[in-house]
Amino acid sequence: MAVRFAPMSPSHWPRVSTIYAEGIATGQATFQTEIPSWEEWDASHLAACRLVLFEDDVTVGWAALSPVSRRYVYRGVAEVSIYVAGNARGRGLGSQLLEALVRGSEEAGVWTLQAGIFPENTASLRLHRSCGFRVVGTRERLGELRGVWRDVLLLERRSAVSGC
């Protein structure tokens, strides 16, 4: 199967939001419980490093970065969002997508990527670790999801390219 990447545009949002909804439905991917509008999502993510993954011209995944802070000192620190469609998981597509996001982030001058992952999401933990992320801590009972307080592991990947 042919795999390719493209920068995300508003025209991708219907399929991207469907994949996002699949992740939300698992209860293991995010505290988010509803799909935002394109405008809300767009405003909360960096303009650079928005990728859509296609397999045989079907959108099967997406990844993007959110700023950790608007303060200038944190301009090179971003949080990763990555989602793969349920029927495309387990085939290495997530690794290809995250590796492409890492490369793009370094080209954009990002020196630290971080990810917040529920400890129960072992597939996401394996994926991030395989791409150079390490666990730097546990944020205990960080938020409540569906009536349950959830811990979040904080992972980080420092760029070897940025020189920090």
PDB file of C-alpha atoms in Angstrom, residues 33-88:
ATOM      1  CA  THR A  33     -14.996  14.604  24.925  1.00  0.00           C
ATOM      2  CA  GLU A  34     -16.289  16.491  21.874  1.00  0.00           C
ATOM      3  CA  ILE A  35     -14.883  17.335  18.482  1.00  0.00           C
ATOM      4  CA  PRO A  36     -14.126  21.041  18.181  1.00  0.00           C
ATOM      5  CA  SER A  37     -14.953  23.012  15.072  1.00  0.00           C
ATOM      6  CA  TRP A  38     -12.176  23.448  12.535  1.00  0.00           C
ATOM      7  CA  GLU A  39     -11.857  27.089  13.656  1.00  0.00           C
ATOM      8  CA  GLU A  40     -11.404  26.126  17.318  1.00  0.00           C
ATOM      9  CA  TRP A  41      -8.945  23.374  16.467  1.00  0.00           C
ATOM     10  CA  ASP A  42      -7.019  25.607  14.064  1.00  0.00           C
ATOM     11  CA  ALA A  43      -6.658  28.376  16.658  1.00  0.00           C
ATOM     12  CA  SER A  44      -5.216  25.980  19.243  1.00  0.00           C
ATOM     13  CA  HIS A  45      -2.536  24.354  17.059  1.00  0.00           C
ATOM     14  CA  LEU A  46       0.664  25.618  15.490  1.00  0.00           C
ATOM     15  CA  ALA A  47       0.422  26.478  11.804  1.00  0.00           C
ATOM     16  CA  ALA A  48       3.556  24.423  11.111  1.00  0.00           C
ATOM     17  CA  CYS A  49       3.728  20.657  11.551  1.00  0.00           C
ATOM     18  CA  ARG A  50       0.181  19.613  10.729  1.00  0.00           C
ATOM     19  CA  LEU A  51       0.296  16.333   8.879  1.00  0.00           C
ATOM     20  CA  VAL A  52      -2.268  14.062   7.323  1.00  0.00           C
ATOM     21  CA  LEU A  53      -1.284  10.471   6.547  1.00  0.00           C
ATOM     22  CA  PHE A  54      -2.765   8.792   3.493  1.00  0.00           C
ATOM     23  CA  GLU A  55      -2.700   5.127   2.625  1.00  0.00           C
ATOM     24  CA  ASP A  56      -3.778   4.551  -0.961  1.00  0.00           C
ATOM     25  CA  ASP A  57      -5.357   8.024  -0.979  1.00  0.00           C
ATOM     26  CA  VAL A  58      -7.455   7.315   2.138  1.00  0.00           C
ATOM     27  CA  THR A  59      -6.794   9.478   5.193  1.00  0.00           C
ATOM     28  CA  VAL A  60      -5.744   7.083   7.952  1.00  0.00           C
ATOM     29  CA  GLY A  61      -4.028   9.380  10.457  1.00  0.00           C
ATOM     30  CA  TRP A  62      -3.050  12.850  11.461  1.00  0.00           C
ATOM     31  CA  ALA A  63      -0.601  14.609  13.743  1.00  0.00           C
ATOM     32  CA  ALA A  64      -0.158  18.194  14.865  1.00  0.00           C
ATOM     33  CA  LEU A  65       1.547  20.358  17.462  1.00  0.00           C
ATOM     34  CA  SER A  66       0.090  22.716  20.034  1.00  0.00           C
ATOM     35  CA  PRO A  67       2.091  25.443  21.734  1.00  0.00           C
ATOM     36  CA  VAL A  68       2.854  24.706  25.370  1.00  0.00           C
ATOM     37  CA  SER A  69       2.882  28.421  26.161  1.00  0.00           C
ATOM     38  CA  ARG A  70       2.588  31.704  24.299  1.00  0.00           C
ATOM     39  CA  ARG A  71       5.618  33.050  26.182  1.00  0.00           C
ATOM     40  CA  TYR A  72       8.603  33.650  23.901  1.00  0.00           C
ATOM     41  CA  VAL A  73      10.972  31.533  25.981  1.00  0.00           C
ATOM     42  CA  TYR A  74       8.814  28.458  25.221  1.00  0.00           C
ATOM     43  CA  ARG A  75       8.556  29.087  21.464  1.00  0.00           C
ATOM     44  CA  GLY A  76      10.414  25.838  20.744  1.00  0.00           C
ATOM     45  CA  VAL A  77       8.337  23.623  23.029  1.00  0.00           C
ATOM     46  CA  ALA A  78       5.237  21.944  21.645  1.00  0.00           C
ATOM     47  CA  GLU A  79       2.779  19.222  22.584  1.00  0.00           C
ATOM     48  CA  VAL A  80       2.118  16.331  20.218  1.00  0.00           C
ATOM     49  CA  SER A  81      -1.287  15.124  19.068  1.00  0.00           C
ATOM     50  CA  ILE A  82      -1.280  11.967  16.967  1.00  0.00           C
ATOM     51  CA  TYR A  83      -4.217   9.802  15.918  1.00  0.00           C
ATOM     52  CA  VAL A  84      -4.458   6.775  13.634  1.00  0.00           C
ATOM     53  CA  ALA A  85      -7.773   5.388  12.371  1.00  0.00           C
ATOM     54  CA  GLY A  86      -8.900   2.248  14.172  1.00  0.00           C
ATOM     55  CA  ASN A  87      -8.735   0.085  11.062  1.00  0.00           C
ATOM     56  CA  ALA A  88      -5.170   1.244  10.345  1.00  0.00           C
TER      57      ALA A  88
END
